[in-house]
mmCIF file of C-alpha atoms in Angstrom:
data_model
loop_
_atom_site.group_PDB
_atom_site.id
_atom_site.type_symbol
_atom_site.label_atom_id
_atom_site.label_comp_id
_atom_site.label_asym_id
_atom_site.label_seq_id
_atom_site.Cartn_x
_atom_site.Cartn_y
_atom_site.Cartn_z
ATOM 1 C CA MET A 1 33.518 -84.505 -10.605
ATOM 2 C CA ARG A 2 35.735 -84.388 -7.555
ATOM 3 C CA GLN A 3 35.378 -87.093 -4.971
ATOM 4 C CA PHE A 4 36.774 -87.747 -1.544
ATOM 5 C CA ILE A 5 36.739 -91.040 0.305
ATOM 6 C CA ILE A 6 37.480 -91.142 4.002
ATOM 7 C CA PHE A 7 37.873 -94.224 6.154
ATOM 8 C CA GLY A 8 36.332 -93.986 9.621
ATOM 9 C CA HIS A 9 37.948 -96.632 11.773
ATOM 10 C CA GLU A 10 35.973 -96.417 14.986
ATOM 11 C CA THR A 11 32.834 -94.769 13.666
ATOM 12 C CA PRO A 12 29.462 -96.258 14.537
ATOM 13 C CA ALA A 13 27.719 -98.749 12.280
ATOM 14 C CA ASP A 14 24.422 -98.230 14.099
ATOM 15 C CA PRO A 15 22.508 -95.058 14.977
ATOM 16 C CA SER A 16 22.579 -95.388 18.760
ATOM 17 C CA PHE A 17 25.348 -92.826 19.266
ATOM 18 C CA SER A 18 24.745 -89.477 20.972
ATOM 19 C CA LEU A 19 25.010 -86.216 19.049
ATOM 20 C CA ASP A 20 26.417 -84.730 22.271
ATOM 21 C CA ASP A 21 29.481 -86.977 22.210
ATOM 22 C CA LEU A 22 30.719 -87.101 18.605
ATOM 23 C CA ALA A 23 34.389 -86.933 19.572
ATOM 24 C CA GLY A 24 34.024 -89.628 22.231
ATOM 25 C CA GLY A 25 31.347 -92.299 22.218
ATOM 26 C CA ALA A 26 30.669 -91.819 18.496
ATOM 27 C CA GLY A 27 34.181 -92.978 17.577
ATOM 28 C CA ARG A 28 35.488 -89.650 16.327
ATOM 29 C CA LEU A 29 32.580 -89.121 13.974
ATOM 30 C CA ASP A 30 33.435 -85.427 14.411
ATOM 31 C CA VAL A 31 36.428 -85.973 12.112
ATOM 32 C CA LEU A 32 34.207 -87.275 9.322
ATOM 33 C CA CYS A 33 31.690 -84.480 9.829
ATOM 34 C CA ARG A 34 34.406 -81.897 9.359
ATOM 35 C CA CYS A 35 35.468 -83.729 6.196
ATOM 36 C CA VAL A 36 31.930 -83.408 4.836
ATOM 37 C CA ASN A 37 32.040 -79.704 5.709
ATOM 38 C CA SER A 38 35.301 -79.212 3.827
ATOM 39 C CA ALA A 39 34.186 -81.284 0.857
ATOM 40 C CA VAL A 40 30.805 -79.827 -0.053
ATOM 41 C CA PHE A 41 30.467 -76.305 1.346
ATOM 42 C CA LEU A 42 31.200 -73.020 -0.364
ATOM 43 C CA SER A 43 30.564 -69.690 1.313
ATOM 44 C CA HIS A 44 27.123 -69.244 -0.200
ATOM 45 C CA GLY A 45 26.178 -72.606 -1.602
ATOM 46 C CA MET A 46 27.389 -76.117 -2.203
ATOM 47 C CA ARG A 47 30.099 -77.580 -4.379
ATOM 48 C CA GLU A 48 27.840 -79.172 -6.939
ATOM 49 C CA ASP A 49 30.739 -80.998 -8.594
ATOM 50 C CA THR A 50 31.789 -82.818 -5.416
ATOM 51 C CA LYS A 51 30.838 -86.003 -3.591
ATOM 52 C CA ILE A 52 32.309 -87.432 -0.428
ATOM 53 C CA GLN A 53 32.144 -91.092 0.581
ATOM 54 C CA LEU A 54 32.369 -91.965 4.279
ATOM 55 C CA VAL A 55 33.317 -95.562 4.987
ATOM 56 C CA LEU A 56 31.966 -96.402 8.422
ATOM 57 C CA SER A 57 33.914 -99.153 10.163
ATOM 58 C CA ASP A 58 34.297 -101.259 6.996
ATOM 59 C CA THR A 59 30.513 -101.798 6.969
ATOM 60 C CA TYR A 60 28.637 -98.922 5.330
ATOM 61 C CA ARG A 61 29.354 -96.318 2.688
ATOM 62 C CA VAL A 62 27.546 -93.020 3.265
ATOM 63 C CA GLU A 63 27.656 -90.596 0.339
ATOM 64 C CA PHE A 64 27.068 -86.829 0.513
ATOM 65 C CA ASP A 65 26.469 -85.342 -2.949
ATOM 66 C CA GLY A 66 26.990 -81.586 -3.177
ATOM 67 C CA LYS A 67 24.639 -81.355 -6.107
ATOM 68 C CA GLN A 68 21.671 -82.926 -4.349
ATOM 69 C CA LEU A 69 22.038 -81.861 -0.730
ATOM 70 C CA GLN A 70 19.342 -79.618 0.670
ATOM 71 C CA TYR A 71 19.037 -77.657 3.900
ATOM 72 C CA LEU A 72 22.327 -79.012 5.208
ATOM 73 C CA HIS A 73 24.035 -76.752 7.722
ATOM 74 C CA PRO A 74 27.824 -76.905 7.965
ATOM 75 C CA ASP A 75 28.137 -77.621 11.690
ATOM 76 C CA GLU A 76 29.279 -81.005 12.979
ATOM 77 C CA ARG A 77 26.070 -81.728 14.858
ATOM 78 C CA THR A 78 23.824 -81.204 11.845
ATOM 79 C CA ILE A 79 26.036 -83.320 9.593
ATOM 80 C CA ALA A 80 26.220 -86.046 12.236
ATOM 81 C CA SER A 81 22.438 -86.058 12.489
ATOM 82 C CA ARG A 82 22.253 -86.820 8.762
ATOM 83 C CA ILE A 83 24.622 -89.749 9.243
ATOM 84 C CA LYS A 84 22.572 -90.953 12.192
ATOM 85 C CA ASN A 85 19.445 -90.675 10.083
ATOM 86 C CA ALA A 86 21.111 -92.678 7.306
ATOM 87 C CA LEU A 87 22.027 -95.436 9.751
ATOM 88 C CA GLU A 88 18.441 -95.467 11.066
ATOM 89 C CA ASN A 89 17.379 -96.276 7.515
ATOM 90 C CA ALA A 90 20.042 -98.906 6.846
ATOM 91 C CA ASP A 91 17.360 -101.576 6.445
ATOM 92 C CA MET A 92 16.326 -99.834 3.230
ATOM 93 C CA ALA A 93 19.726 -100.555 1.662
ATOM 94 C CA ILE A 94 19.416 -103.927 -0.021
ATOM 95 C CA GLY A 95 22.087 -105.411 -2.242
ATOM 96 C CA HIS A 96 23.419 -102.688 -4.516
ATOM 97 C CA GLN A 97 20.427 -100.445 -3.815
ATOM 98 C CA PRO A 98 21.191 -97.651 -1.372
ATOM 99 C CA ALA A 99 18.944 -96.123 1.205
ATOM 100 C CA GLU A 100 18.376 -92.427 0.486
ATOM 101 C CA PRO A 101 16.864 -91.048 3.669
ATOM 102 C CA SER A 102 17.348 -87.388 2.727
ATOM 103 C CA PRO A 103 18.199 -85.583 -0.538
ATOM 104 C CA GLY A 104 21.843 -86.023 -1.442
ATOM 105 C CA VAL A 105 22.581 -88.563 1.285
ATOM 106 C CA LYS A 106 22.813 -92.238 0.362
ATOM 107 C CA LEU A 107 23.779 -95.209 2.480
ATOM 108 C CA TYR A 108 25.136 -98.307 0.762
ATOM 109 C CA ARG A 109 25.761 -101.653 2.357
ATOM 110 C CA MET A 110 29.366 -101.632 1.180
ATOM 111 C CA ASP A 111 32.693 -102.213 2.889
ATOM 112 C CA THR A 112 36.062 -100.560 2.270
ATOM 113 C CA ARG A 113 37.021 -102.745 -0.685
ATOM 114 C CA SER A 114 33.751 -102.464 -2.562
ATOM 115 C CA THR A 115 33.585 -98.701 -1.990
ATOM 116 C CA VAL A 116 37.096 -98.148 -3.307
ATOM 117 C CA GLU A 117 36.525 -100.426 -6.282
ATOM 118 C CA ALA A 118 33.246 -98.711 -7.180
ATOM 119 C CA VAL A 119 34.851 -95.285 -7.138
ATOM 120 C CA ALA A 120 37.911 -96.513 -9.042
ATOM 121 C CA GLU A 121 35.658 -97.577 -11.906
ATOM 122 C CA GLN A 122 34.665 -93.946 -12.374
ATOM 123 C CA SER A 123 37.839 -91.940 -11.848
ATOM 124 C CA ALA A 124 41.518 -91.890 -11.041
ATOM 125 C CA VAL A 125 42.209 -92.628 -7.382
ATOM 126 C CA ILE A 126 44.783 -90.541 -5.546
ATOM 127 C CA GLN A 127 45.834 -91.323 -2.010
ATOM 128 C CA LEU A 128 46.577 -88.378 0.253
ATOM 129 C CA HIS A 129 49.459 -89.344 2.466
ATOM 130 C CA GLU A 130 52.190 -87.579 4.411
ATOM 131 C CA SER A 131 54.866 -89.492 2.504
ATOM 132 C CA GLY A 132 53.435 -88.828 -0.962
ATOM 133 C CA THR A 133 54.814 -86.657 -3.751
ATOM 134 C CA PRO A 134 54.398 -82.947 -2.949
ATOM 135 C CA ILE A 135 51.196 -81.621 -4.462
ATOM 136 C CA THR A 136 53.207 -78.801 -6.055
ATOM 137 C CA ASP A 137 55.061 -81.342 -8.173
ATOM 138 C CA VAL A 138 52.172 -83.269 -9.708
ATOM 139 C CA ASP A 139 49.502 -82.743 -12.280
ATOM 140 C CA MET A 140 46.061 -83.613 -10.934
ATOM 141 C CA PRO A 141 43.072 -84.217 -13.165
ATOM 142 C CA GLN A 142 39.990 -82.318 -11.991
ATOM 143 C CA SER A 143 38.021 -85.549 -11.879
ATOM 144 C CA SER A 144 40.119 -87.446 -9.350
ATOM 145 C CA ALA A 145 38.938 -89.287 -6.245
ATOM 146 C CA PHE A 146 41.092 -88.540 -3.207
ATOM 147 C CA VAL A 147 41.367 -91.108 -0.422
ATOM 148 C CA LEU A 148 42.104 -90.111 3.157
ATOM 149 C CA SER A 149 42.175 -91.714 6.564
ATOM 150 C CA ASP A 150 40.634 -90.263 9.709
ATOM 151 C CA HIS A 151 42.699 -89.669 12.856
ATOM 152 C CA GLN A 152 44.197 -93.156 12.522
ATOM 153 C CA ARG A 153 46.649 -94.394 9.926
ATOM 154 C CA PHE A 154 45.572 -96.528 6.982
ATOM 155 C CA THR A 155 45.525 -100.173 8.092
ATOM 156 C CA THR A 156 47.536 -102.846 6.285
ATOM 157 C CA GLU A 157 44.317 -104.246 4.817
ATOM 158 C CA GLU A 158 43.223 -100.835 3.549
ATOM 159 C CA GLN A 159 46.620 -100.179 2.013
ATOM 160 C CA GLU A 160 46.446 -103.493 0.184
ATOM 161 C CA VAL A 161 43.102 -102.523 -1.342
ATOM 162 C CA LEU A 162 44.404 -99.086 -2.263
ATOM 163 C CA ASP A 163 47.630 -100.412 -3.780
ATOM 164 C CA GLU A 164 45.511 -102.146 -6.424
ATOM 165 C CA VAL A 165 43.934 -98.932 -7.702
ATOM 166 C CA VAL A 166 45.877 -95.886 -6.514
ATOM 167 C CA GLU A 167 47.599 -93.979 -9.309
ATOM 168 C CA LYS A 168 49.490 -91.508 -7.153
ATOM 169 C CA LYS A 169 50.253 -90.771 -3.535
ATOM 170 C CA ILE A 170 50.253 -87.067 -2.853
ATOM 171 C CA SER A 171 51.272 -84.995 0.141
ATOM 172 C CA VAL A 172 49.559 -81.625 0.508
ATOM 173 C CA GLY A 173 52.371 -80.013 2.477
ATOM 174 C CA PRO A 174 55.389 -80.569 4.704
ATOM 175 C CA LYS A 175 53.304 -80.734 7.884
ATOM 176 C CA ALA A 176 50.912 -83.552 8.738
ATOM 177 C CA ILE A 177 47.472 -81.978 8.904
ATOM 178 C CA HIS A 178 43.946 -83.143 9.692
ATOM 179 C CA ALA A 179 41.957 -84.887 6.967
ATOM 180 C CA ASN A 180 39.451 -82.046 6.635
ATOM 181 C CA HIS A 181 42.251 -79.532 6.206
ATOM 182 C CA ALA A 182 43.766 -81.700 3.458
ATOM 183 C CA ILE A 183 40.429 -81.704 1.616
ATOM 184 C CA THR A 184 40.333 -77.902 1.772
ATOM 185 C CA VAL A 185 43.862 -77.664 0.367
ATOM 186 C CA VAL A 186 43.058 -80.039 -2.501
ATOM 187 C CA HIS A 187 39.953 -78.026 -3.376
ATOM 188 C CA ASN A 188 41.983 -74.831 -3.355
ATOM 189 C CA TYR A 189 44.601 -76.350 -5.636
ATOM 190 C CA LEU A 190 42.015 -77.455 -8.129
ATOM 191 C CA ASP A 191 40.034 -74.200 -7.810
ATOM 192 C CA THR A 192 43.017 -72.042 -8.571
ATOM 193 C CA GLU A 193 44.688 -74.525 -10.882
ATOM 194 C CA ARG A 194 47.878 -73.339 -9.338
ATOM 195 C CA TYR A 195 49.463 -76.708 -9.895
ATOM 196 C CA ARG A 196 49.500 -76.040 -13.624
ATOM 197 C CA GLN A 197 51.891 -73.225 -13.085
ATOM 198 C CA TYR A 198 54.500 -75.746 -12.082
ATOM 199 C CA GLU A 199 54.406 -77.609 -15.333
ATOM 200 C CA MET B 1 54.087 -65.786 14.710
ATOM 201 C CA ARG B 2 50.978 -66.208 12.571
ATOM 202 C CA GLN B 3 47.773 -64.701 13.792
ATOM 203 C CA PHE B 4 44.179 -64.803 12.707
ATOM 204 C CA ILE B 5 41.436 -62.433 13.813
ATOM 205 C CA ILE B 6 37.823 -63.325 13.170
ATOM 206 C CA PHE B 7 34.821 -61.136 13.805
ATOM 207 C CA GLY B 8 31.767 -62.921 15.207
ATOM 208 C CA HIS B 9 28.763 -60.741 14.545
ATOM 209 C CA GLU B 10 26.004 -62.565 16.383
ATOM 210 C CA THR B 11 28.085 -64.556 18.806
ATOM 211 C CA PRO B 12 27.179 -64.506 22.473
ATOM 212 C CA ALA B 13 28.768 -62.081 24.913
ATOM 213 C CA ASP B 14 27.554 -64.098 27.876
ATOM 214 C CA PRO B 15 27.879 -67.814 28.686
ATOM 215 C CA SER B 16 24.192 -68.706 28.753
ATOM 216 C CA PHE B 17 24.173 -70.358 25.301
ATOM 217 C CA SER B 18 23.637 -74.091 24.806
ATOM 218 C CA LEU B 19 26.413 -76.318 23.494
ATOM 219 C CA ASP B 20 23.652 -78.258 21.707
ATOM 220 C CA ASP B 21 22.689 -75.290 19.524
ATOM 221 C CA LEU B 22 25.921 -73.649 18.387
ATOM 222 C CA ALA B 23 24.657 -73.008 14.852
ATOM 223 C CA GLY B 24 21.378 -71.534 16.073
ATOM 224 C CA GLY B 25 20.875 -69.972 19.474
ATOM 225 C CA ALA B 26 24.618 -69.403 19.931
ATOM 226 C CA GLY B 27 24.750 -67.006 16.980
ATOM 227 C CA ARG B 28 26.807 -69.197 14.673
ATOM 228 C CA LEU B 29 29.502 -69.805 17.238
ATOM 229 C CA ASP B 30 30.123 -73.005 15.238
ATOM 230 C CA VAL B 31 31.811 -70.865 12.574
ATOM 231 C CA LEU B 32 34.296 -69.473 15.064
ATOM 232 C CA CYS B 33 34.930 -72.913 16.560
ATOM 233 C CA ARG B 34 35.876 -74.263 13.145
ATOM 234 C CA CYS B 35 38.193 -71.300 12.708
ATOM 235 C CA VAL B 36 39.959 -72.213 15.954
ATOM 236 C CA ASN B 37 40.247 -75.779 14.674
ATOM 237 C CA SER B 38 41.812 -74.631 11.398
ATOM 238 C CA ALA B 39 44.117 -72.145 13.096
ATOM 239 C CA VAL B 40 45.800 -74.188 15.832
ATOM 240 C CA PHE B 41 45.576 -77.905 15.036
ATOM 241 C CA LEU B 42 48.098 -80.101 13.283
ATOM 242 C CA SER B 43 47.573 -83.812 12.827
ATOM 243 C CA HIS B 44 49.514 -84.759 15.926
ATOM 244 C CA GLY B 45 49.925 -81.589 17.876
ATOM 245 C CA MET B 46 49.337 -77.884 17.859
ATOM 246 C CA ARG B 47 50.639 -75.049 15.745
ATOM 247 C CA GLU B 48 52.848 -73.470 18.385
ATOM 248 C CA ASP B 49 53.548 -70.435 16.217
ATOM 249 C CA THR B 50 49.866 -69.496 15.825
ATOM 250 C CA LYS B 51 47.301 -67.511 17.768
ATOM 251 C CA ILE B 52 43.712 -66.788 16.837
ATOM 252 C CA GLN B 53 41.668 -63.885 18.183
ATOM 253 C CA LEU B 54 37.882 -64.212 18.274
ATOM 254 C CA VAL B 55 36.020 -60.915 18.533
ATOM 255 C CA LEU B 56 32.659 -61.675 20.113
ATOM 256 C CA SER B 57 29.975 -59.175 19.164
ATOM 257 C CA ASP B 58 32.299 -56.158 19.451
ATOM 258 C CA THR B 59 32.568 -56.804 23.199
ATOM 259 C CA TYR B 60 35.188 -59.418 24.041
ATOM 260 C CA ARG B 61 38.394 -60.714 22.513
ATOM 261 C CA VAL B 62 39.043 -64.404 23.167
ATOM 262 C CA GLU B 63 42.522 -65.601 22.273
ATOM 263 C CA PHE B 64 43.553 -69.217 21.623
ATOM 264 C CA ASP B 65 47.344 -69.617 21.682
ATOM 265 C CA GLY B 66 48.629 -72.778 19.979
ATOM 266 C CA LYS B 67 51.746 -72.760 22.124
ATOM 267 C CA GLN B 68 49.927 -72.790 25.449
ATOM 268 C CA LEU B 69 46.768 -74.796 24.788
ATOM 269 C CA GLN B 70 46.407 -78.085 26.628
ATOM 270 C CA TYR B 71 43.968 -80.965 26.317
ATOM 271 C CA LEU B 72 41.969 -79.170 23.648
ATOM 272 C CA HIS B 73 40.079 -81.489 21.309
ATOM 273 C CA PRO B 74 39.398 -80.292 17.766
ATOM 274 C CA ASP B 75 35.623 -80.731 17.738
ATOM 275 C CA GLU B 76 33.258 -77.760 17.747
ATOM 276 C CA ARG B 77 31.602 -78.680 21.033
ATOM 277 C CA THR B 78 34.874 -78.855 22.972
ATOM 278 C CA ILE B 79 36.128 -75.578 21.536
ATOM 279 C CA ALA B 80 32.771 -73.927 22.257
ATOM 280 C CA SER B 81 32.939 -75.142 25.844
ATOM 281 C CA ARG B 82 36.277 -73.318 26.246
ATOM 282 C CA ILE B 83 34.679 -70.136 24.933
ATOM 283 C CA LYS B 84 31.742 -70.617 27.284
ATOM 284 C CA ASN B 85 34.165 -71.124 30.138
ATOM 285 C CA ALA B 86 36.025 -67.943 29.184
ATOM 286 C CA LEU B 87 32.759 -65.972 29.226
ATOM 287 C CA GLU B 88 31.912 -67.444 32.615
ATOM 288 C CA ASN B 89 35.148 -65.908 33.874
ATOM 289 C CA ALA B 90 34.701 -62.527 32.194
ATOM 290 C CA ASP B 91 34.574 -60.804 35.582
ATOM 291 C CA MET B 92 38.263 -61.651 35.984
ATOM 292 C CA ALA B 93 39.147 -59.487 32.977
ATOM 293 C CA ILE B 94 39.764 -56.003 34.345
ATOM 294 C CA GLY B 95 41.120 -53.137 32.281
ATOM 295 C CA HIS B 96 43.954 -54.462 30.147
ATOM 296 C CA GLN B 97 44.299 -57.613 32.239
ATOM 297 C CA PRO B 98 42.732 -60.673 30.626
ATOM 298 C CA ALA B 99 40.995 -63.551 32.289
ATOM 299 C CA GLU B 100 42.850 -66.813 31.657
ATOM 300 C CA PRO B 101 40.419 -69.528 32.663
ATOM 301 C CA SER B 102 42.362 -72.373 31.017
ATOM 302 C CA PRO B 103 45.895 -72.667 29.617
ATOM 303 C CA GLY B 104 46.229 -70.894 26.285
ATOM 304 C CA VAL B 105 42.790 -69.267 26.431
ATOM 305 C CA LYS B 106 42.545 -65.604 27.379
ATOM 306 C CA LEU B 107 39.535 -63.326 27.435
ATOM 307 C CA TYR B 108 40.089 -59.579 27.145
ATOM 308 C CA ARG B 109 37.498 -56.877 27.642
ATOM 309 C CA MET B 110 38.233 -55.449 24.195
ATOM 310 C CA ASP B 111 36.086 -54.462 21.241
ATOM 311 C CA THR B 112 36.791 -54.736 17.526
ATOM 312 C CA ARG B 113 38.829 -51.544 17.293
ATOM 313 C CA SER B 114 41.037 -52.171 20.298
ATOM 314 C CA THR B 115 41.652 -55.783 19.247
ATOM 315 C CA VAL B 116 42.688 -54.810 15.734
ATOM 316 C CA GLU B 117 44.893 -51.980 16.988
ATOM 317 C CA ALA B 118 46.597 -54.216 19.547
ATOM 318 C CA VAL B 119 47.411 -56.830 16.913
ATOM 319 C CA ALA B 120 48.513 -54.201 14.387
ATOM 320 C CA GLU B 121 51.156 -52.993 16.842
ATOM 321 C CA GLN B 122 52.810 -56.404 16.615
ATOM 322 C CA SER B 123 52.565 -57.409 12.981
ATOM 323 C CA ALA B 124 51.417 -56.617 9.471
ATOM 324 C CA VAL B 125 47.648 -56.912 9.094
ATOM 325 C CA ILE B 126 46.245 -58.601 5.999
ATOM 326 C CA GLN B 127 42.542 -58.710 5.278
ATOM 327 C CA LEU B 128 41.211 -61.859 3.635
ATOM 328 C CA HIS B 129 38.501 -60.818 1.242
ATOM 329 C CA GLU B 130 36.897 -62.197 -1.903
ATOM 330 C CA SER B 131 37.823 -59.062 -3.829
ATOM 331 C CA GLY B 132 41.479 -58.975 -2.729
ATOM 332 C CA THR B 133 44.621 -59.622 -4.737
ATOM 333 C CA PRO B 134 45.028 -63.339 -5.537
ATOM 334 C CA ILE B 135 47.230 -65.013 -2.931
ATOM 335 C CA THR B 136 49.364 -66.413 -5.733
ATOM 336 C CA ASP B 137 50.405 -62.889 -6.704
ATOM 337 C CA VAL B 138 51.569 -61.530 -3.357
ATOM 338 C CA ASP B 139 54.451 -61.974 -0.994
ATOM 339 C CA MET B 140 53.290 -62.682 2.537
ATOM 340 C CA PRO B 141 55.555 -62.339 5.543
ATOM 341 C CA GLN B 142 55.358 -65.344 7.863
ATOM 342 C CA SER B 143 54.489 -63.062 10.772
ATOM 343 C CA SER B 144 51.300 -61.559 9.379
ATOM 344 C CA ALA B 145 47.934 -61.278 11.101
ATOM 345 C CA PHE B 146 45.040 -62.253 8.860
ATOM 346 C CA VAL B 147 41.592 -60.761 9.446
ATOM 347 C CA LEU B 148 38.415 -62.588 8.462
ATOM 348 C CA SER B 149 34.704 -62.211 8.918
ATOM 349 C CA ASP B 150 32.347 -64.990 9.955
ATOM 350 C CA HIS B 151 29.318 -65.922 7.802
ATOM 351 C CA GLN B 152 28.422 -62.213 7.513
ATOM 352 C CA ARG B 153 30.248 -59.526 5.569
ATOM 353 C CA PHE B 154 32.499 -56.993 7.255
ATOM 354 C CA THR B 155 30.369 -54.097 8.482
ATOM 355 C CA THR B 156 31.041 -50.510 7.428
ATOM 356 C CA GLU B 157 32.352 -49.748 10.912
ATOM 357 C CA GLU B 158 34.710 -52.742 10.855
ATOM 358 C CA GLN B 159 36.000 -51.803 7.422
ATOM 359 C CA GLU B 160 36.743 -48.284 8.632
ATOM 360 C CA VAL B 161 38.846 -49.692 11.466
ATOM 361 C CA LEU B 162 40.609 -52.075 9.119
ATOM 362 C CA ASP B 163 41.311 -49.440 6.489
ATOM 363 C CA GLU B 164 43.514 -47.665 9.021
ATOM 364 C CA VAL B 165 45.862 -50.619 9.468
ATOM 365 C CA VAL B 166 45.446 -53.160 6.667
ATOM 366 C CA GLU B 167 48.476 -53.448 4.414
ATOM 367 C CA LYS B 168 46.965 -55.778 1.843
ATOM 368 C CA LYS B 169 43.684 -57.366 0.908
ATOM 369 C CA ILE B 170 44.140 -60.931 -0.286
ATOM 370 C CA SER B 171 41.823 -63.445 -1.894
ATOM 371 C CA VAL B 172 42.674 -67.095 -1.350
ATOM 372 C CA GLY B 173 41.007 -68.320 -4.523
ATOM 373 C CA PRO B 174 38.397 -67.635 -7.167
ATOM 374 C CA LYS B 175 35.551 -69.145 -5.118
ATOM 375 C CA ALA B 176 34.138 -67.602 -1.949
ATOM 376 C CA ILE B 177 34.845 -70.110 0.815
ATOM 377 C CA HIS B 178 34.135 -70.392 4.523
ATOM 378 C CA ALA B 179 36.403 -68.532 6.942
ATOM 379 C CA ASN B 180 37.849 -71.737 8.402
ATOM 380 C CA HIS B 181 38.713 -73.010 4.945
ATOM 381 C CA ALA B 182 40.491 -69.728 4.186
ATOM 382 C CA ILE B 183 42.594 -70.142 7.336
ATOM 383 C CA THR B 184 43.609 -73.631 6.209
ATOM 384 C CA VAL B 185 44.619 -72.337 2.783
ATOM 385 C CA VAL B 186 46.715 -69.526 4.275
ATOM 386 C CA HIS B 187 48.489 -71.988 6.573
ATOM 387 C CA ASN B 188 49.198 -74.248 3.614
ATOM 388 C CA TYR B 189 50.620 -71.376 1.612
ATOM 389 C CA LEU B 190 52.926 -70.367 4.404
ATOM 390 C CA ASP B 191 53.832 -73.976 5.266
ATOM 391 C CA THR B 192 54.913 -74.780 1.765
ATOM 392 C CA GLU B 193 56.200 -71.297 0.989
ATOM 393 C CA ARG B 194 54.806 -71.835 -2.428
ATOM 394 C CA TYR B 195 54.166 -68.161 -2.793
ATOM 395 C CA ARG B 196 57.921 -67.554 -3.032
ATOM 396 C CA GLN B 197 57.966 -69.451 -6.263
ATOM 397 C CA TYR B 198 55.960 -66.690 -7.857
ATOM 398 C CA GLU B 199 58.481 -63.991 -7.123
#
């Protein structure tokens, strides 16, 4: 199982945003939608071994599970509409029980810390960061969870949470790239197992 | 200079499409928008050494030039609005002269063949294809032009044009992935020059 966790810093915690303004009024939800696209889509199907966790403004965790998703199109608007739908059903998430408004999409009432800790119980946590060790120089288990930030940097509070669980910081290349591009590169590394050739 | 050429098979050749329906009524223009995103965006800036050519339904060539683009946001809707704007100004493209409705965006009255031939005059042409040689096994010049198809396969006619100029067919990994993801992987390969380590 591969997992990705992405922190949305200005993303909505209620469903009142407009699908026509994802990059503006919806707090750059477009960034997270592209991350979902990169995480779960193959050319003709889904990555059934992959989940992505979106942390919305330190309030909700929305999970997309490549194995369970149905009828999801890869465009930003369609993905955003699933997130909006999840937020419309937030009342169904009680305690540790998530809302599951559509197949493969779950919304948990969980903040940044509890999301990271829950994932860390299941797998190694690797932070993707410009200043990390080059991806060509490390050995990555196939079952890792990779943590990324959206268009903003990790906050001090987020870094404190991550420092408790992160096993490695990895950079995917010499140029700082968008979060969704980093997800694609990580997938390609694990798909081709190229990294093993550096051992 | 890196270049990407992507063939849009059902994409509109007039500006009457809705920005609210890119994945439907606009003939999967969302695919091409994500390709523009992958081709020209860095985390905090543009890839000034990269151009991408969109071939719209064998009728128009729309170029995005990372060096010239201004105020372009990376979301699908914004990129689609630039394409729409280019099509609205198609009357300004006469003969070999393009319309240039906004900085870094040019629309040429060129079909698939003339676009491919024009690019091939400037640089090596590499076709990205599932059945190509693994990217780990080839040496790629930094100045190549990479040709991709959208969600549909290359047509017989397109392949005939390509066969006249393509120097190599390359696969970016063992799994068939979306065109925009393939662009990201190629950029990462060239950025890190990892491929040189296989020589």
